[in-house]
Every structure is written in C-alpha cells, then in structure tokens.
Coordinates of C-alpha atoms and ligand atoms in Angstrom, one line a residue:
X149 CA -28.2 -18.4 -85.1
X150 CA -25.5 -20.9 -86.0
X151 CA -26.4 -23.2 -88.8
X152 CA -24.6 -26.4 -87.6
X153 CA -23.3 -27.9 -84.4
X154 CA -19.8 -27.4 -85.8
X155 CA -20.5 -23.7 -86.1
X156 CA -21.7 -23.7 -82.5
X157 CA -18.4 -25.4 -81.5
X158 CA -16.4 -22.9 -83.5
X159 CA -17.9 -20.0 -81.6
X160 CA -16.9 -21.7 -78.3
X161 CA -14.5 -19.9 -76.0
X162 CA -13.9 -20.9 -72.4
X163 CA -15.5 -18.5 -70.0
X164 CA -13.2 -15.9 -68.4
X165 CA -12.6 -16.7 -64.8
X166 CA -12.5 -13.2 -63.5
X167 CA -12.7 -12.6 -59.7
X168 CA -15.1 -10.3 -58.0
X169 CA -14.2 -6.6 -57.9
X170 CA -14.5 -4.6 -54.6
X171 CA -18.3 -4.5 -54.0
X172 CA -20.5 -1.6 -52.9
X173 CA -22.7 -3.0 -50.2
X174 CA -25.7 -1.7 -48.2
X175 CA -24.8 -2.9 -44.7
X176 CA -28.0 -1.5 -43.2
X177 CA -29.8 -4.7 -44.3
X178 CA -27.4 -7.0 -42.4
X179 CA -28.6 -8.1 -39.0
X180 CA -26.3 -11.0 -38.3
X181 CA -23.1 -9.5 -36.9
X182 CA -21.1 -12.5 -38.1
X183 CA -21.7 -11.3 -41.7
X184 CA -20.1 -7.9 -41.1
X185 CA -16.4 -9.0 -41.4
X186 CA -17.4 -10.8 -44.6
X187 CA -19.0 -7.5 -45.9
X188 CA -15.7 -5.7 -45.1
X189 CA -13.7 -8.3 -47.1
X190 CA -16.0 -8.1 -50.1
X191 CA -15.9 -4.3 -50.0
X192 CA -12.1 -4.6 -50.1
X193 CA -12.2 -7.0 -53.0
X194 CA -10.7 -9.9 -50.9
X195 CA -11.3 -13.6 -51.5
X196 CA -13.5 -15.3 -48.9
X197 CA -12.1 -18.1 -46.7
X198 CA -13.4 -21.5 -45.5
X199 CA -14.5 -19.9 -42.2
X200 CA -16.3 -17.1 -44.1
X201 CA -18.0 -19.9 -46.2
X202 CA -19.1 -21.6 -43.0
X203 CA -20.5 -18.4 -41.6
X204 CA -22.5 -17.8 -44.8
X205 CA -23.7 -21.4 -45.0
X206 CA -25.1 -21.3 -41.4
X207 CA -26.5 -17.7 -41.2
X208 CA -30.2 -17.2 -40.9
X209 CA -30.0 -13.6 -41.9
X210 CA -31.6 -14.1 -45.3
X211 CA -31.7 -10.3 -46.2
X212 CA -28.1 -10.0 -45.1
X213 CA -27.0 -12.8 -47.3
X214 CA -28.9 -11.1 -50.2
X215 CA -27.3 -7.8 -49.4
X216 CA -23.9 -9.5 -49.9
X217 CA -24.7 -11.7 -52.9
X218 CA -26.8 -9.4 -55.0
X219 CA -24.0 -6.8 -55.5
X220 CA -21.7 -9.8 -56.5
X221 CA -24.3 -10.9 -59.0
X222 CA -24.6 -7.4 -60.4
X223 CA -20.8 -7.1 -60.7
X224 CA -20.7 -10.3 -62.7
X225 CA -23.8 -10.0 -64.8
X226 CA -25.6 -6.7 -64.2
X227 CA -29.4 -6.9 -64.6
X228 CA -29.1 -9.7 -67.1
X229 CA -30.9 -13.0 -66.4
X230 CA -30.1 -15.8 -68.9
X231 CA -32.2 -18.7 -70.2
X232 CA -31.8 -21.2 -73.0
X233 CA -34.2 -22.9 -75.4
X234 CA -33.1 -26.4 -74.7
X235 CA -34.3 -29.9 -74.6
X236 CA -33.2 -32.7 -72.2
X237 CA -32.7 -36.2 -73.8
X238 CA -32.0 -39.0 -71.2
X239 CA -30.8 -41.9 -73.3
X240 CA -31.1 -44.5 -70.5
X241 CA -31.9 -45.0 -66.9
X242 CA -30.1 -48.4 -66.5
X243 CA -27.3 -47.6 -64.1
X244 CA -24.7 -49.7 -62.2
X245 CA -24.1 -47.0 -59.6
X246 CA -27.6 -47.2 -57.8
X247 CA -27.1 -44.1 -55.8
X248 CA -29.3 -43.8 -52.7
X249 CA -30.5 -40.3 -53.6
X250 CA -31.6 -41.1 -57.1
X251 CA -35.1 -42.2 -58.1
X252 CA -34.3 -42.4 -61.8
X253 CA -32.1 -45.5 -62.0
X254 CA -33.3 -49.0 -62.8
X255 CA -31.7 -52.4 -63.1
X256 CA -31.5 -53.7 -66.6
X257 CA -34.2 -56.3 -66.2
X258 CA -36.4 -54.1 -63.9
X259 CA -39.8 -52.7 -64.9
X260 CA -39.4 -49.2 -66.3
X261 CA -35.8 -49.7 -67.5
X262 CA -35.1 -48.2 -70.9
X263 CA -32.4 -47.6 -73.4
X264 CA -32.9 -45.4 -76.5
X265 CA -31.1 -46.3 -79.7
X266 CA -29.3 -43.4 -81.3
X267 CA -32.1 -42.9 -83.8
X268 CA -34.8 -43.0 -81.1
X269 CA -32.9 -40.3 -79.2
X270 CA -32.7 -38.4 -82.5
X271 CA -36.4 -38.7 -82.9
X272 CA -36.9 -37.1 -79.5
X273 CA -34.5 -34.3 -80.4
X274 CA -36.4 -33.7 -83.6
X275 CA -39.7 -33.2 -81.9
X276 CA -41.1 -29.6 -81.7
X277 CA -39.5 -28.5 -85.0
X278 CA -40.8 -24.9 -84.3
X279 CA -38.6 -24.6 -81.2
X280 CA -35.5 -22.5 -81.9
X281 CA -33.3 -25.0 -80.0
X282 CA -29.9 -23.7 -78.9
X283 CA -28.9 -26.6 -76.7
X284 CA -29.4 -30.4 -76.4
X285 CA -28.7 -31.6 -72.9
X286 CA -27.9 -35.3 -73.3
X287 CA -27.3 -37.4 -70.2
X288 CA -28.2 -40.8 -68.9
X289 CA -26.7 -43.4 -66.6
X290 CA -23.7 -45.6 -66.2
X291 CA -25.1 -48.5 -68.4
X292 CA -23.3 -51.8 -67.9
X293 CA -23.4 -53.0 -71.6
X294 CA -22.6 -50.1 -74.0
X295 CA -19.3 -49.3 -75.7
X296 CA -18.0 -45.9 -76.7
X297 CA -19.3 -46.4 -80.3
X298 CA -22.8 -46.2 -79.0
X299 CA -22.2 -42.8 -77.3
X300 CA -20.5 -41.4 -80.4
X301 CA -23.4 -42.6 -82.6
X302 CA -25.8 -41.1 -80.1
X303 CA -24.1 -37.7 -80.4
X304 CA -23.9 -37.8 -84.2
X305 CA -27.6 -38.9 -84.5
X306 CA -28.9 -36.1 -82.2
X307 CA -26.6 -33.6 -83.9
X308 CA -28.0 -34.5 -87.3
X309 CA -31.5 -34.1 -86.0
X310 CA -30.8 -30.6 -84.5
X311 CA -27.7 -29.2 -86.3
X312 CA -28.5 -25.8 -84.9
X313 CA -28.2 -26.9 -81.2
X314 CA -25.0 -27.1 -79.2
X315 CA -24.5 -30.6 -77.8
X316 CA -24.0 -30.4 -74.0
X317 CA -23.6 -34.0 -73.1
X318 CA -22.4 -36.6 -70.5
X319 CA -21.3 -35.8 -67.0
X320 CA -17.7 -36.4 -65.8
X321 CA -19.1 -39.5 -64.0
X322 CA -20.4 -40.9 -67.4
X323 CA -17.0 -40.1 -69.0
X324 CA -15.2 -42.0 -66.2
X325 CA -17.6 -45.0 -66.7
X326 CA -17.1 -45.0 -70.5
X327 CA -13.4 -45.1 -70.1
X328 CA -13.6 -48.1 -67.7
X329 CA -15.9 -49.9 -70.0
X330 CA -13.7 -49.3 -73.0
X331 CA -10.4 -49.8 -71.3
X332 CA -9.0 -46.4 -72.4
X333 CA -8.2 -43.1 -70.7
X334 CA -10.8 -40.5 -70.0
X335 CA -8.8 -38.1 -72.2
X336 CA -9.2 -40.6 -75.1
X337 CA -12.9 -40.8 -74.4
X338 CA -13.2 -37.0 -74.5
X339 CA -11.3 -36.8 -77.8
X340 CA -13.6 -39.3 -79.4
X341 CA -16.7 -37.6 -78.2
X342 CA -15.4 -34.2 -79.3
X343 CA -14.9 -35.7 -82.8
X344 CA -18.6 -36.8 -82.6
X345 CA -19.8 -33.3 -81.8
X346 CA -19.5 -32.8 -78.0
X347 CA -19.5 -29.0 -77.4
X348 CA -20.0 -28.6 -73.7
X349 CA -20.6 -30.8 -70.6
X350 CA -23.2 -30.5 -67.9
X351 CA -22.3 -30.5 -64.2
X352 CA -24.1 -33.5 -62.9
X353 CA -22.5 -36.3 -60.9
X354 CA -20.5 -34.0 -58.5
X355 CA -23.1 -34.6 -55.7
X356 CA -21.1 -33.7 -52.6
X357 CA -17.4 -34.3 -52.8
X358 CA -17.0 -35.5 -49.2
X359 CA -15.8 -39.1 -49.2
X360 CA -17.9 -39.7 -46.0
X361 CA -21.1 -38.9 -47.9
X362 CA -20.0 -40.6 -51.1
X363 CA -19.3 -43.8 -49.2
X364 CA -22.8 -43.8 -47.8
X365 CA -24.9 -42.5 -50.8
X366 CA -22.9 -43.2 -54.0
X367 CA -20.0 -45.5 -53.2
X368 CA -19.7 -46.8 -56.8
X369 CA -19.6 -43.4 -58.4
X370 CA -16.3 -41.8 -59.5
X371 CA -14.7 -40.0 -56.5
X372 CA -14.3 -36.3 -56.2
X373 CA -10.7 -36.1 -57.5
X374 CA -11.7 -38.0 -60.7
X375 CA -14.8 -35.7 -61.3
X376 CA -12.6 -32.6 -60.9
X377 CA -9.8 -34.1 -63.0
X378 CA -12.1 -35.0 -65.9
X379 CA -13.6 -31.5 -65.8
X380 CA -10.0 -30.1 -66.1
X381 CA -9.3 -32.4 -69.0
X382 CA -12.4 -31.1 -70.8
X383 CA -11.3 -27.5 -70.1
X384 CA -7.8 -28.3 -71.5
X385 CA -9.6 -29.4 -74.7
X386 CA -11.6 -26.2 -74.9
X387 CA -14.9 -27.8 -73.7
X388 CA -16.7 -25.6 -71.2
X389 CA -18.4 -27.6 -68.4
X390 CA -20.8 -26.9 -65.5
X391 CA -20.6 -27.9 -61.9
X392 CA -23.3 -28.9 -59.4
X393 CA -23.8 -29.7 -55.8
X394 CA -26.6 -31.9 -54.5
X395 CA -27.6 -30.5 -51.1
X396 CA -30.3 -31.1 -48.5
X397 CA -29.6 -34.8 -47.6
X398 CA -27.0 -36.0 -45.1
X399 CA -24.2 -33.5 -45.9
X400 CA -23.0 -31.0 -43.3
X401 CA -22.5 -27.2 -43.8
X402 CA -18.7 -27.8 -43.8
X403 CA -19.0 -30.5 -46.5
X404 CA -20.9 -27.9 -48.6
X405 CA -18.2 -25.3 -48.1
X406 CA -15.4 -27.8 -48.9
X407 CA -17.2 -28.8 -52.1
X408 CA -17.5 -25.2 -53.2
X409 CA -13.8 -24.5 -52.4
X410 CA -12.7 -27.6 -54.3
X411 CA -14.6 -26.2 -57.3
X412 CA -13.1 -22.8 -56.9
X413 CA -9.6 -24.4 -56.7
X414 CA -10.2 -26.3 -59.9
X415 CA -11.5 -23.2 -61.6
X416 CA -8.3 -21.4 -60.6
X417 CA -6.4 -24.2 -62.4
X418 CA -8.4 -24.9 -65.5
X419 CA -10.8 -22.0 -65.8
X420 CA -13.5 -23.7 -68.0
X421 CA -16.5 -23.9 -65.7
X422 CA -19.4 -21.8 -67.0
X423 CA -22.1 -22.2 -64.4
X424 CA -22.6 -23.6 -60.9
X425 CA -25.9 -25.2 -60.2
X426 CA -27.0 -26.1 -56.7
X427 CA -29.4 -29.0 -56.8
X428 CA -32.0 -29.2 -54.1
X429 CA -32.5 -32.8 -53.0
X430 CA -35.9 -34.4 -53.7
X431 CA -36.3 -37.4 -51.4
X432 CA -39.5 -39.0 -52.8
X433 CA -39.1 -42.5 -54.3
X434 CA -35.5 -42.7 -53.1
X435 CA -33.9 -44.6 -50.3
X436 CA -33.9 -41.4 -48.3
X437 CA -37.7 -40.9 -48.7
X438 CA -38.1 -40.2 -45.0
X439 CA -36.2 -36.9 -45.3
X440 CA -37.9 -33.5 -45.7
X441 CA -37.5 -31.3 -48.8
X442 CA -35.1 -28.4 -48.5
X443 CA -36.4 -25.1 -47.0
X444 CA -36.7 -21.8 -48.9
X445 CA -34.2 -20.3 -46.5
X446 CA -31.6 -23.0 -47.3
X447 CA -32.2 -22.8 -51.0
X448 CA -31.6 -19.1 -51.1
X449 CA -28.7 -19.4 -48.7
X450 CA -26.9 -21.9 -50.9
X451 CA -27.4 -19.7 -53.9
X452 CA -26.0 -16.7 -52.1
X453 CA -23.1 -18.5 -50.5
X454 CA -22.2 -20.0 -53.9
X455 CA -22.2 -16.7 -55.6
X456 CA -19.9 -15.3 -53.0
X457 CA -17.5 -18.2 -52.6
X458 CA -17.3 -19.0 -56.3
X459 CA -15.8 -15.7 -57.2
X460 CA -14.2 -17.2 -60.3
X461 CA -17.5 -18.7 -61.7
X462 CA -19.2 -16.5 -64.3
X463 CA -22.7 -17.8 -63.7
X464 CA -24.9 -19.2 -60.9
X465 CA -28.0 -21.1 -62.1
X466 CA -31.3 -21.2 -60.2
X467 CA -32.6 -24.5 -61.6
X468 CA -36.4 -23.9 -61.8
X469 CA -37.2 -27.6 -62.0
X470 CA -35.8 -28.2 -58.5
X471 CA -36.5 -24.8 -56.8
X472 CA -39.9 -24.2 -58.4
X473 CA -40.3 -21.2 -60.7
X474 CA -41.3 -18.8 -57.9
X475 CA -38.2 -19.4 -55.7
X476 CA -36.0 -19.4 -58.9
X477 CA -37.3 -16.0 -59.6
X478 CA -36.5 -14.8 -56.1
X479 CA -33.1 -16.4 -56.4
X480 CA -32.2 -13.8 -59.1
X481 CA -32.0 -11.3 -56.2
X482 CA -29.8 -13.7 -54.1
X483 CA -26.9 -14.3 -56.6
X484 CA -28.4 -16.3 -59.4
X485 CA -28.3 -15.0 -63.0
X486 CA -29.5 -18.0 -65.0
X487 CA -32.8 -20.0 -64.9
X488 CA -31.7 -22.9 -67.3
X489 CA -34.3 -23.4 -70.0
X490 CA -37.3 -24.8 -71.6
X491 CA -36.1 -28.4 -71.0
X492 CA -39.3 -29.9 -72.6
X493 CA -39.2 -33.2 -70.7
X494 CA -37.4 -33.4 -67.3
X495 CA -37.1 -37.0 -66.0
X496 CA -34.5 -37.2 -63.2
X497 CA -36.2 -34.9 -60.6
X498 CA -39.7 -36.0 -61.8
X499 CA -38.8 -39.6 -61.0
X500 CA -38.4 -38.2 -57.4
X501 CA -41.9 -36.6 -57.7
X502 CA -40.9 -33.0 -58.4
X503 CA -44.1 -30.9 -58.3
X504 CA -42.9 -28.6 -61.1
X505 CA -43.8 -28.7 -64.8
X506 CA -41.7 -31.0 -67.0
X507 CA -40.9 -28.1 -69.2
X508 CA -41.6 -24.3 -69.6
X509 CA -42.2 -22.2 -72.7
X510 CA -39.9 -19.4 -73.7
X511 CA -42.7 -16.9 -73.0
X512 CA -43.0 -18.3 -69.4
X513 CA -39.3 -18.0 -68.8
X514 CA -39.1 -14.4 -70.2
X515 CA -42.1 -13.5 -68.1
X516 CA -40.5 -14.9 -65.0
X517 CA -37.4 -12.9 -65.5
X518 CA -39.2 -9.6 -66.5
X519 CA -41.7 -9.9 -63.6
X520 CA -38.7 -10.2 -61.2
X521 CA -37.3 -7.0 -62.6
X522 CA -34.4 -8.4 -64.7
X523 CA -33.5 -8.3 -68.4
X524 CA -34.0 -11.6 -70.2
X525 CA -31.1 -12.8 -72.3
X526 CA -31.7 -15.8 -74.5
X527 CA -28.4 -17.6 -74.7
X528 CA -26.6 -20.5 -76.4
X529 CA -24.8 -23.2 -74.5
X530 CA -21.7 -21.0 -74.3
X531 CA -23.6 -18.1 -72.8
X532 CA -23.4 -16.1 -76.0
X533 CA -26.4 -13.8 -76.2
X534 CA -28.9 -14.7 -79.0
X535 CA -31.0 -11.6 -78.4
X536 CA -31.7 -9.7 -81.6
X537 CA -30.5 -6.1 -81.1
Ligands
V47_207 O1 -26.3 -35.7 -61.2 C1 -30.3 -37.1 -58.8 C2 -29.1 -34.9 -59.2 C3 -28.3 -34.4 -61.3 C4 -31.9 -36.4 -57.4 O2 -25.2 -28.7 -66.1 C5 -31.1 -35.3 -57.8 O3 -26.6 -27.3 -67.0 C6 -32.4 -33.8 -56.6 O4 -26.9 -32.3 -63.1 N1 -33.1 -34.9 -56.1 C7 -28.7 -34.3 -62.7 N2 -31.3 -34.0 -57.4 C8 -29.2 -32.9 -63.0 C9 -28.0 -32.0 -63.4 C10 -28.3 -30.7 -64.1 C11 -29.6 -30.3 -64.3 C12 -29.8 -29.1 -65.0 C13 -28.7 -28.4 -65.6 C14 -27.5 -29.0 -65.5 C15 -26.3 -28.3 -66.2 C16 -27.2 -30.1 -64.8 O5 -29.5 -34.5 -60.5 C17 -27.6 -35.7 -60.8 C18 -27.8 -35.6 -59.4 O6 -26.8 -34.8 -58.8 N3 -30.2 -35.8 -58.6 N4 -31.4 -37.5 -58.0 C19 -32.9 -36.1 -56.5 N5 -33.7 -37.1 -56.1

C-alpha cells in the first residue's frame, strides 16, 4: 500500500492501449444474422467500423452480443473483475451549466446549494479511518465564484487527510471552466493541479458528444472537441483519465456510435484512457422527468458494444450505482471487467432518485464478483492490483 499520494503518483503509468487479438467465438449463440459478419471480423482480429457499431447498438440479440463481447473481455482481462475502495467527495453543487439531465445542480442562492471549504472536504475524506482507501474521487460543479487557488487547496487538504489515496479529481469540463475563470490555458490549470496532487481524472462531463444533443441538453458545457483535447493534454502529462457516455435520453444509436468512435480515435492519439463507463440516464427530478429509465437490454447492449468498439480501452466499468448491483454483476459477462467501488456517499445519481445504496462495503463488492463467477481484484486508481499474493 503506498504511504503517500506522491508515492501513488510515482507508481503511475499510462495504460497500454493494446488492440483486441483475434477472438475465439461461439457462433452457435448468435441468432441475429446481422451479427455474423461482425463475428467474422472479430475472429480475424479486425477493427470494427461505424456500421458494425450501429448494428451492435441496435441488435436485440442479447445472447449474441454477449457471445461477441465476453471473449473480448476475456482477452483483455481474463476472469478478473476489478473494484476499488474509494470515496466520492462532491465539493459543490452550485453550477453555471444547469444541464437538463442533471438533478444535482443548484443556483448559488437556491435552497440546498452548498460549497465545502477545503477543510470541510478533508473532514469528509477523513471519515471511516478504518477504510483502506485507495482512491478519492473528487468532483463538483462549474461554480461561478471560485479561483484556481481554491481547487489546489482542496486537493492538498484532501490529500493530507488521506495520503494513502490516489486523487482522481475534476472532469475535463471542470478543467475547462477553471481555465476560463482564471484566464489561463487548460494546460496551465492541469500543471497547477498536478503540483497540488492530481493523480488521475474521472470521465464525467462527456455526456454525448453530438452537438445536436449538447445544444438541447447542455448548451453551456464545454463542447466535445474541448473535452477530448483536455483529456489528451492530461495524457501528455502522464495523468490517466476515464471516459463516460450518458445514454438513455434523447440521443440516437448513431450518436452513441459516433461518441464511442471519437473516444477510440482520441485513445489512438493519446493512449491515456483507463476505463470507459456508460452512464444510464436517471430522469427523476430533472427537466426530462417524463422519460423512462433505460431497459436491461439497452444497458447490457451498451456495455457489449462499448467493449467491442473500444478495442483500445483496457477497462469497461459497470457502474453499480446506475445499473443496480444485480445488472452490474450480469454485465461482467457482457464486456465489463470493473464495478467501480465502495463510494461511501454517492450524490449525483441519488439527486435523480437512484434506487441503489449510496455506498457498498468491500465484502459486498467481493461477494458480487465471486457470486458471478469472477476473480475479485482490489485495485488502486491506476488499476494496479492491491491483492496480497
Ligand atoms: O458527468 C448527471 C452523469 C456524471 C445524471 O470516471 C447523470 O471513474 C445519470 O462521471 N442520470 C458523473 N447520469 C458521474 C461520473 C462517474 C461516475 C463514476 C465513476 C466515474 C469515473 C465517473 O453523471 C456526469 C453526468 O454525465 N449524470 N446527471 C442523471 N440524472
């Protein structure tokens, strides 16, 4: 176990962006004939195209999708299923972006608005001293009134409270916002945050890259090109980052596939994405509250299609908070190899009335993995194994 955040940073190496090898597939499980040419390509070790992506993203042959995605998952990660002992700290919900899909944001003077001082955030990080914390996941909002000093102080304070934890903090959208507020470049923002202890970045804020959807749901947010460019700048600096896709609202299957291919292109260029996390939209308490929640078919299809299209991503995360623990378990057979972690206190999806727990224990995570037939691997925020063996 590293003894300080600096040690955690020193053990950091960007993930290797290896492609999929030729896969051995059981075609007897495939009933949708449109999946057969894709099976042939995967068996030959060929990269999938936009059209293949669209076929995957619209097929209802769930077992067929699993028959393609599971061998890809095994080729990347064997029987391993990762989890992390982590804690989320959300420093503020005051946000200028006011995205239509988000139930977490508040105006500064609105009831329920909050901003934690660095020491208040550190006090949260220090809770549960018995927890062997490997990662602090620190994200918030695009606050109108804070300078970069606040964010550096925040990182230093939580880092002092939990020196053993890697600091995975701030989405590319927050970095873009800090740079605007401060009147400096996003590269300069990243350099200052790295000095303050930033070790990795989460994948939020990507939403759907389509400018059509962004104009309707999150017009004020950094556009796709900026999100991708900031991820690349982090990779250039040796900071691994994640990527997400918010699905199940007004996006089309082609917009999903375009999103995934934009991530794949960026990974070809900068190579520093660790995990892709599909985020199932929760409509309650948002402007889109008349919409239905995603279906189990769609959740597993997105996981499978992501595993197959993102051939250069090492990990696909089944985020138990949004999928529910049972579907997240099943997702381990449809391309996912990581369940995220203990979290302790999840706020963003719970603002949208997520029916899941706010956190899980390590025992619960290990049991979920073992009961699904996989080998649990406790990891740090760089996917190094922390299993004693
Ligand atoms: O950026 C907001 C999404 C994201 C809703 O990188 C919603 O390891 C569903 O990015 N329904 C934050 N989703 C969560 C996130 C994340 C979570 C866990 C791990 C990692 C990682 C990243 O949640 C936001 C937004 O895309 N979101 N509102 C909603 N109503």
